[in-house]
Coordinates of N, CA and C and ligand atoms in Angstrom, one line a residue:
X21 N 3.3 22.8 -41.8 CA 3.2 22.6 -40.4 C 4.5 22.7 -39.7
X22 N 4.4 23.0 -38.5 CA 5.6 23.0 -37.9 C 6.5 21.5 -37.4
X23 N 7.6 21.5 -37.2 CA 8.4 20.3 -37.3 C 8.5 19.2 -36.2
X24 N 7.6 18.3 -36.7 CA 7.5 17.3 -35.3 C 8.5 16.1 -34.8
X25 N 8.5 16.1 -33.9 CA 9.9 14.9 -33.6 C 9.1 13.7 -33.1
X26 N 10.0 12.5 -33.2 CA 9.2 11.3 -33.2 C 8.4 10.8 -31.9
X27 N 8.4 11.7 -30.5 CA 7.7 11.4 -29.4 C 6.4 11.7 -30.1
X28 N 6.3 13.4 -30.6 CA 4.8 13.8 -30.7 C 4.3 13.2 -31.5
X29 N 5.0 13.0 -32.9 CA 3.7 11.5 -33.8 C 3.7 10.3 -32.9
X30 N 4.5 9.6 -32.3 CA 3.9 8.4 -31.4 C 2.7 9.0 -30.6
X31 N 2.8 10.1 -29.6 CA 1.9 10.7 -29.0 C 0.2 11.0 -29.8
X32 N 0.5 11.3 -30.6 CA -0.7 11.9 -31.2 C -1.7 11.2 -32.0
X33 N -1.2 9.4 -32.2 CA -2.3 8.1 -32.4 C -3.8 8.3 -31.7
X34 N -4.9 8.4 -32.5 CA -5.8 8.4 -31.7 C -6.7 7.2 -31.9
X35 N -6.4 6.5 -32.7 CA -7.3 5.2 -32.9 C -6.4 3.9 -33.1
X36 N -5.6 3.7 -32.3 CA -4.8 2.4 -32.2 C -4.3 2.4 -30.9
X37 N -3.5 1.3 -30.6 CA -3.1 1.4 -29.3 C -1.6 1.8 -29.0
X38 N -1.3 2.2 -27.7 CA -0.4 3.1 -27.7 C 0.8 2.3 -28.0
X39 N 1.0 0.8 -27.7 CA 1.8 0.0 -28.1 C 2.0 -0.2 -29.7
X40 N 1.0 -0.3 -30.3 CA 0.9 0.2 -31.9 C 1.7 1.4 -31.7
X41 N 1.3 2.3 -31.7 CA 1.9 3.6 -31.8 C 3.4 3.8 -31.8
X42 N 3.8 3.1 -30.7 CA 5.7 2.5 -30.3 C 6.0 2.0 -31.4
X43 N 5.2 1.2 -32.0 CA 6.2 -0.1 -32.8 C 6.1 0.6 -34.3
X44 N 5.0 1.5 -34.9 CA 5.2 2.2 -35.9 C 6.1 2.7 -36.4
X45 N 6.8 2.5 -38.0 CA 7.8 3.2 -38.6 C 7.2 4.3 -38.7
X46 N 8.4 5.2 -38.4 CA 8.3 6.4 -39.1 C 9.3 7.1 -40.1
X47 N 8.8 8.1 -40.7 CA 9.6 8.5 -41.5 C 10.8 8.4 -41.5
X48 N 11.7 8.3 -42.3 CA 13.3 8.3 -42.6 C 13.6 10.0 -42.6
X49 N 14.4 10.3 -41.6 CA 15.0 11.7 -41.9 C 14.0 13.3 -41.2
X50 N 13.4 12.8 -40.2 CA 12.2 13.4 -39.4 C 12.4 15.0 -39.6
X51 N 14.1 15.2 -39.4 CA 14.5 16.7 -39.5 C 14.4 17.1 -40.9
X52 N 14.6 16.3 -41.5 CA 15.2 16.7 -42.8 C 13.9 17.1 -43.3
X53 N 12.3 16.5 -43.5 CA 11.2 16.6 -44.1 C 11.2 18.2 -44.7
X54 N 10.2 18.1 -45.8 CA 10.0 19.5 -46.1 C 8.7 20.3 -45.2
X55 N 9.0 20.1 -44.4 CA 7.4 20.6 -43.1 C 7.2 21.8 -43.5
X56 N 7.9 23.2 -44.3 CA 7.5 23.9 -44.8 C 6.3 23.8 -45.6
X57 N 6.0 22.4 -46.5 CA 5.1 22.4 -47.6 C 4.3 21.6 -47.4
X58 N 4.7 20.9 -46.0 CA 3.9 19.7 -45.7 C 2.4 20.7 -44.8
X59 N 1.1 20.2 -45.2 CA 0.2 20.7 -44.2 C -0.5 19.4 -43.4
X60 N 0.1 18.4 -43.6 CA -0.4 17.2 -42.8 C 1.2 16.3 -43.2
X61 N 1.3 15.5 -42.2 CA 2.5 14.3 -42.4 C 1.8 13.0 -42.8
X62 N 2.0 12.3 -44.1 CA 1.3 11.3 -43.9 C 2.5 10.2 -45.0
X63 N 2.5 9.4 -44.4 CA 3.6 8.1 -45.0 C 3.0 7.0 -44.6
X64 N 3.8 5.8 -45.8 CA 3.8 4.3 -46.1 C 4.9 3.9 -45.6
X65 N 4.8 3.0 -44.4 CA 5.5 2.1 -44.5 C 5.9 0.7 -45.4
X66 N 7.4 1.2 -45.9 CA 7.5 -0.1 -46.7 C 7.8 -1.2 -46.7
X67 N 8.0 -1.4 -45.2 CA 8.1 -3.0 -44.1 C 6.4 -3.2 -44.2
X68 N 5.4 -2.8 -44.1 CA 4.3 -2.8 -44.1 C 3.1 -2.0 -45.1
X69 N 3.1 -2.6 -46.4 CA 2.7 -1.9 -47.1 C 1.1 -1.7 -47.3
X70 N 0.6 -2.8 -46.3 CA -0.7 -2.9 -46.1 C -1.2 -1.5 -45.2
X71 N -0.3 -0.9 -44.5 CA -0.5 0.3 -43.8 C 0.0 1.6 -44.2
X72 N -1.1 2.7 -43.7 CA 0.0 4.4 -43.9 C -0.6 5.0 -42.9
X73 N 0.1 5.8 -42.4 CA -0.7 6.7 -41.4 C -0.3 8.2 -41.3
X74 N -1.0 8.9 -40.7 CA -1.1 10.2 -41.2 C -1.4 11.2 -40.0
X75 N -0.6 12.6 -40.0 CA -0.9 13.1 -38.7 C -0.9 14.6 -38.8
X76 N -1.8 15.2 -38.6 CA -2.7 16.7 -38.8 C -2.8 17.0 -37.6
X77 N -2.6 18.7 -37.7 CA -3.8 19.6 -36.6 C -4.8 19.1 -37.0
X78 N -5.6 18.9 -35.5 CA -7.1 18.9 -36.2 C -7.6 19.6 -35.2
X79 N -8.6 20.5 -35.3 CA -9.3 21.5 -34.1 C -7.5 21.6 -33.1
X80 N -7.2 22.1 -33.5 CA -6.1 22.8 -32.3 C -5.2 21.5 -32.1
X81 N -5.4 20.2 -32.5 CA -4.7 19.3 -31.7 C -3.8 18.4 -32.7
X82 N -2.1 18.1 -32.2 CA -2.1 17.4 -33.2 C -3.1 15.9 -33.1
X83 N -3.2 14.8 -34.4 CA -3.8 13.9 -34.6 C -3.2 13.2 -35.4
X84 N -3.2 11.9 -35.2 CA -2.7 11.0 -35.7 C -3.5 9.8 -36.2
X85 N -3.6 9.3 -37.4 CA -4.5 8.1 -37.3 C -3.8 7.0 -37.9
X86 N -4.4 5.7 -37.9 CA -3.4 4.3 -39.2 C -4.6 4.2 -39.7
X87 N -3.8 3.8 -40.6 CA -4.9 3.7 -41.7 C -4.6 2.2 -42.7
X88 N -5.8 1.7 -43.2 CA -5.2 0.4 -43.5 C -5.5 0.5 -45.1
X89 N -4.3 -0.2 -45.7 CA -4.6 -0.5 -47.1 C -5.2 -1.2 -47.8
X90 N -6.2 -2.2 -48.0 CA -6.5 -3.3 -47.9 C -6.0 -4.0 -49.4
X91 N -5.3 -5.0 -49.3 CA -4.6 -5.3 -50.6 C -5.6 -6.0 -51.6
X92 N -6.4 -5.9 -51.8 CA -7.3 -6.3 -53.1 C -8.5 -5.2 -53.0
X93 N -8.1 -3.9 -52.9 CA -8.8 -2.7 -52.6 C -9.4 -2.9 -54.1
X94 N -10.9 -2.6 -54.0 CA -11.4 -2.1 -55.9 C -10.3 -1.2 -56.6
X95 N -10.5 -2.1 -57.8 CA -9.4 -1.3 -58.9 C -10.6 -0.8 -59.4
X96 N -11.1 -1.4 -59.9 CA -12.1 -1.0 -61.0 C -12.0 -0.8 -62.0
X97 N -12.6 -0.3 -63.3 CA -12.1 -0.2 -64.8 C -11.8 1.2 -65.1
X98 N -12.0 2.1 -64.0 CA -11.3 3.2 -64.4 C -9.9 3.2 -64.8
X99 N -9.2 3.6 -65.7 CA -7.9 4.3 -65.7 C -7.1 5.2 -64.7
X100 N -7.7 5.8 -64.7 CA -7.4 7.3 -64.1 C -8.4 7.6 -62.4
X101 N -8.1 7.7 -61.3 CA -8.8 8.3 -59.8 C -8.1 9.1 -59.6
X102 N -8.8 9.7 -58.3 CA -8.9 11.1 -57.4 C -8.5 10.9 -56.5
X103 N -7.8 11.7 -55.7 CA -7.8 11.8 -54.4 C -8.7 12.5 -53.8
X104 N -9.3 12.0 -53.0 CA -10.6 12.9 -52.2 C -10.3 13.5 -51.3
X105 N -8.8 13.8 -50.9 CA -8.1 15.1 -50.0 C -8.1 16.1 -51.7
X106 N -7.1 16.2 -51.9 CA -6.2 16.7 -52.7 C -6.8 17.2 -53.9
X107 N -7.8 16.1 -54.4 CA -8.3 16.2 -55.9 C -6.9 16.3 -57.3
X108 N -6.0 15.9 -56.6 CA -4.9 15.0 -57.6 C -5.7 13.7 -58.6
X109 N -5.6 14.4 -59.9 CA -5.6 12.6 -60.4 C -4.7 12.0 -60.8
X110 N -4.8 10.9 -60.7 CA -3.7 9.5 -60.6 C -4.1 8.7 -61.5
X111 N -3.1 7.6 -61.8 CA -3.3 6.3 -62.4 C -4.6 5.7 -61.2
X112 N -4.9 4.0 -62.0 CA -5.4 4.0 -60.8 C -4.6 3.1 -59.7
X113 N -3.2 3.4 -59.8 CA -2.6 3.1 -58.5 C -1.9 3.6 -57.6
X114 N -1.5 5.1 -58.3 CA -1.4 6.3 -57.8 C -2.6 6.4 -56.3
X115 N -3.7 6.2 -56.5 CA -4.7 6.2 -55.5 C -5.0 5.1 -55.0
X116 N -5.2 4.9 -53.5 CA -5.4 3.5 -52.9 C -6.8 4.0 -51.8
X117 N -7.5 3.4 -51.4 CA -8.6 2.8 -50.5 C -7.3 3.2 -49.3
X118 N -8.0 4.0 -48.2 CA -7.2 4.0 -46.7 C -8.2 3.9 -46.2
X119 N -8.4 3.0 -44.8 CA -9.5 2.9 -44.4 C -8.9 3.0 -43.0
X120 N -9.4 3.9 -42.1 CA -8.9 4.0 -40.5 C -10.3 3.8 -39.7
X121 N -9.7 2.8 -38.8 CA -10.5 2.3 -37.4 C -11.6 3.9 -37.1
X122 N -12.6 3.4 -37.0 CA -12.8 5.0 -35.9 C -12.0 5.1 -34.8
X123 N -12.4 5.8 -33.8 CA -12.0 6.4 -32.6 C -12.8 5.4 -31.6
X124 N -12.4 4.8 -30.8 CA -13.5 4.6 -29.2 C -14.1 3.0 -29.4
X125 N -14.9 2.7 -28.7 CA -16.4 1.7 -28.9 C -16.4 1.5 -30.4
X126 N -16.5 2.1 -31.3 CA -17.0 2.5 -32.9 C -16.3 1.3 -33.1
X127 N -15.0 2.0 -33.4 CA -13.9 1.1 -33.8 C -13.5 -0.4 -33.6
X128 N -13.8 -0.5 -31.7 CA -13.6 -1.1 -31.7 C -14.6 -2.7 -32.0
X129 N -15.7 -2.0 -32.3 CA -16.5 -3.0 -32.5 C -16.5 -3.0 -34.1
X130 N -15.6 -2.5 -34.8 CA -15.2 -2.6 -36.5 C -15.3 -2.0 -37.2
X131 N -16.0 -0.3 -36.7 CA -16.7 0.4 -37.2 C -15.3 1.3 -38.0
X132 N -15.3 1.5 -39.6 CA -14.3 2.1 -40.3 C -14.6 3.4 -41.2
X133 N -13.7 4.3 -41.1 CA -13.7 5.4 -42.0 C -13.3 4.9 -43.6
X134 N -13.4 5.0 -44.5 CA -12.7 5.1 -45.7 C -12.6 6.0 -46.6
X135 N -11.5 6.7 -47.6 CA -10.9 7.0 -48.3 C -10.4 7.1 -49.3
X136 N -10.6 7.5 -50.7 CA -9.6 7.0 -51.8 C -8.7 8.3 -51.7
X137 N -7.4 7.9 -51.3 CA -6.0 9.3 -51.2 C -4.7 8.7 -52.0
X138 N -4.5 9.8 -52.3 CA -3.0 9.7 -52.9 C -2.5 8.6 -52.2
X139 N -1.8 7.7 -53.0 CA -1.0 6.3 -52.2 C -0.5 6.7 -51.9
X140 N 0.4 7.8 -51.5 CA 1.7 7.7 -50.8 C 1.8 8.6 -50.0
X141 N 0.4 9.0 -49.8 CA 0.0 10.4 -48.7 C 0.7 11.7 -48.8
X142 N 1.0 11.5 -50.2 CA 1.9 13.5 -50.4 C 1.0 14.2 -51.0
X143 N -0.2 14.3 -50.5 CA -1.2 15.4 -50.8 C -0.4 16.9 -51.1
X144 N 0.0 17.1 -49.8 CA 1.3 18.8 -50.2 C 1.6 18.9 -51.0
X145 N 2.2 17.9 -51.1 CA 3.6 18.3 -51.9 C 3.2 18.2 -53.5
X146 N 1.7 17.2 -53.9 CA 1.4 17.5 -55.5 C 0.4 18.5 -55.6
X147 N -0.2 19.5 -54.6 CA -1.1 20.5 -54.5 C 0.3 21.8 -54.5
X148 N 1.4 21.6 -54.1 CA 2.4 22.5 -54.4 C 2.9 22.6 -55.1
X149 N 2.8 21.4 -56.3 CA 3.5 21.1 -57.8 C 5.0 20.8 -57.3
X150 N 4.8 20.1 -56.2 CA 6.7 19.6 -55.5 C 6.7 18.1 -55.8
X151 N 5.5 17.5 -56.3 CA 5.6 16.2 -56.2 C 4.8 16.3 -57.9
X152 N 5.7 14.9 -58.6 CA 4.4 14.9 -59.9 C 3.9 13.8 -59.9
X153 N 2.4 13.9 -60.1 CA 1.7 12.3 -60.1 C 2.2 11.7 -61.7
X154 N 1.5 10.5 -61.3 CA 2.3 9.5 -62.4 C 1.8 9.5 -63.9
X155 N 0.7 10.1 -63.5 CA 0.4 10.3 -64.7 C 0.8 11.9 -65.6
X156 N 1.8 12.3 -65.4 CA 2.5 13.9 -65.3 C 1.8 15.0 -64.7
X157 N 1.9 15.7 -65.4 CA 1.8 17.5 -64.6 C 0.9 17.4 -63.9
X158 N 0.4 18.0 -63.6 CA -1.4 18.2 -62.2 C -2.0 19.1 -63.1
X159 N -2.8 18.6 -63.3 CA -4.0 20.0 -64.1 C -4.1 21.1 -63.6
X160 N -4.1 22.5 -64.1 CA -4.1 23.8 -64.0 C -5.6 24.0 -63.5
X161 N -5.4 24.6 -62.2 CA -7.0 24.7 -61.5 C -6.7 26.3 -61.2
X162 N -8.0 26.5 -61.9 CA -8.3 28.1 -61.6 C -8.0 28.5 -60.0
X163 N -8.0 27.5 -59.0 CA -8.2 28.5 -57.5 C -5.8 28.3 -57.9
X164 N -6.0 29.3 -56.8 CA -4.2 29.3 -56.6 C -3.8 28.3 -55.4
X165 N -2.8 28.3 -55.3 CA -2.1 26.8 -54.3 C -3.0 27.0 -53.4
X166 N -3.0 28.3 -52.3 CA -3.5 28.2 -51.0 C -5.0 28.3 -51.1
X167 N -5.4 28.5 -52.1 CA -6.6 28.0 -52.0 C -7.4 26.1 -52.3
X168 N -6.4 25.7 -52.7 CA -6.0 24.3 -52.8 C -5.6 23.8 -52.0
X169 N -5.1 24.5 -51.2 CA -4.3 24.0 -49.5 C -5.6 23.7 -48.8
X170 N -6.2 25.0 -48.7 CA -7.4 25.1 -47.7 C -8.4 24.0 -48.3
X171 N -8.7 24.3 -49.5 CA -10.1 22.9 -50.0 C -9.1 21.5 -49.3
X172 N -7.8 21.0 -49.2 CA -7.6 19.7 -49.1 C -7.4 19.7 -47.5
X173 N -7.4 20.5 -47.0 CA -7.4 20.8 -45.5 C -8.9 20.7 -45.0
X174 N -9.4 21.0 -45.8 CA -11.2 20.5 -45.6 C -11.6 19.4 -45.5
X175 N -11.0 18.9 -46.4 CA -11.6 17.6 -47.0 C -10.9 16.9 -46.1
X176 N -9.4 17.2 -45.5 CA -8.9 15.9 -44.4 C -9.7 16.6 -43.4
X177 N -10.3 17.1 -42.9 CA -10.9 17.5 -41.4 C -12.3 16.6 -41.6
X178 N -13.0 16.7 -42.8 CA -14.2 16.1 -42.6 C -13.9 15.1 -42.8
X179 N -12.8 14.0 -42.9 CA -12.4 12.4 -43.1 C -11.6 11.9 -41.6
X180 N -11.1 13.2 -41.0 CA -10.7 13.2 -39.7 C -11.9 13.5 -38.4
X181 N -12.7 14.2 -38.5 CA -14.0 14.6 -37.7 C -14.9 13.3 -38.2
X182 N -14.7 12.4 -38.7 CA -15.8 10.9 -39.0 C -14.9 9.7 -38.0
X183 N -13.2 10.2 -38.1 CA -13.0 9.1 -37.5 C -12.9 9.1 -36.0
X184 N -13.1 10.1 -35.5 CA -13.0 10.8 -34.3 C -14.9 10.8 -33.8
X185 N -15.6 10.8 -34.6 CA -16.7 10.6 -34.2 C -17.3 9.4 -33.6
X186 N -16.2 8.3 -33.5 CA -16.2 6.9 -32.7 C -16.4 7.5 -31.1
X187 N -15.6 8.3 -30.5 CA -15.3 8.7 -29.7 C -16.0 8.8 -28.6
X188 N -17.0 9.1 -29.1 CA -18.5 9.3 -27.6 C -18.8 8.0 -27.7
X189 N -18.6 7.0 -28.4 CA -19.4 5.6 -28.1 C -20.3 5.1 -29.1
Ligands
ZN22 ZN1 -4.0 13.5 -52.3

């Protein structure tokens, strides 16, 4: 994605308030990021680890959402999860439960998107082999990166098109 400066992620919050939006950390080193590899920005704040938020084109626009961690998210007796962007597997703490407000009325009456994603929101960068999950290498998948790009670029538009579906009310 091309390289955003910290007005347009404040700008681009669509399901919190724009005061949220102000008070949000963001990334450390905004220029420096690798936005070449990056196809969505998404980070943890580590003042706030209960939250991450995450910000895509989505239909032509940028988008921004928070997303909440919930701290006693199901572990469950698996070992090993998925990211449902990325299809990375992880320990199971590698992967966390994100759950974002909808959009509008939805939201605000409680209504929530959920997620199991990479905890640390670097979908890119382990679909690029720039990042290694914790459990080592990334398994060898027959499609090639960009076709990996595109399926996780799917899969955040239909998790982004649910939270945005608050929207009409
Ligand atoms: Zn992922």
């Amino acid at each position: 994605m091309r390289p955003l400066n910290a007005n347009e992620i404040r700008g681009s919050f669509v399901n919190c308030s724009k005061g949220e939006a102000q008070r949000l950390s963001l990334p450390k080193g905004l220029a420096d990021l690798p936005w070449a590899d990056l196809d969505f920005l998404g980070w943890r704040d580590p003042g706030a680890p209960e939250r991450g938020q995450l910000v895509a084109e989505h239909h032509g626009r940028l988008t921004g959402v928070t997303l909440r961690v919930p701290a006693n998210g199901p572990k469950g007796a698996m070992k090993t999860s998925v990211c449902s962007i990325c299809l990375t597997p992880h320990t199971a703490s590698g992967v966390s439960l994100q759950v974002a407000p909808r959009v509008g009325a939805a939201g605000r009456r409680g209504n929530t998107v959920g997620a199991y994603m990479c905890a640390d929101l670097a979908c890119p960068l382990y679909v690029r082999g720039k990042k290694t999950p914790d459990l080592g290498a990334r398994y060898q998948e027959a499609l090639t990166v960009e076709e990996q790009v595109t399926r996780a670029l799917g899969n955040l538009e239909a998790f982004l098109d649910k939270v945005l579906d608050g929207s009409g009310g």
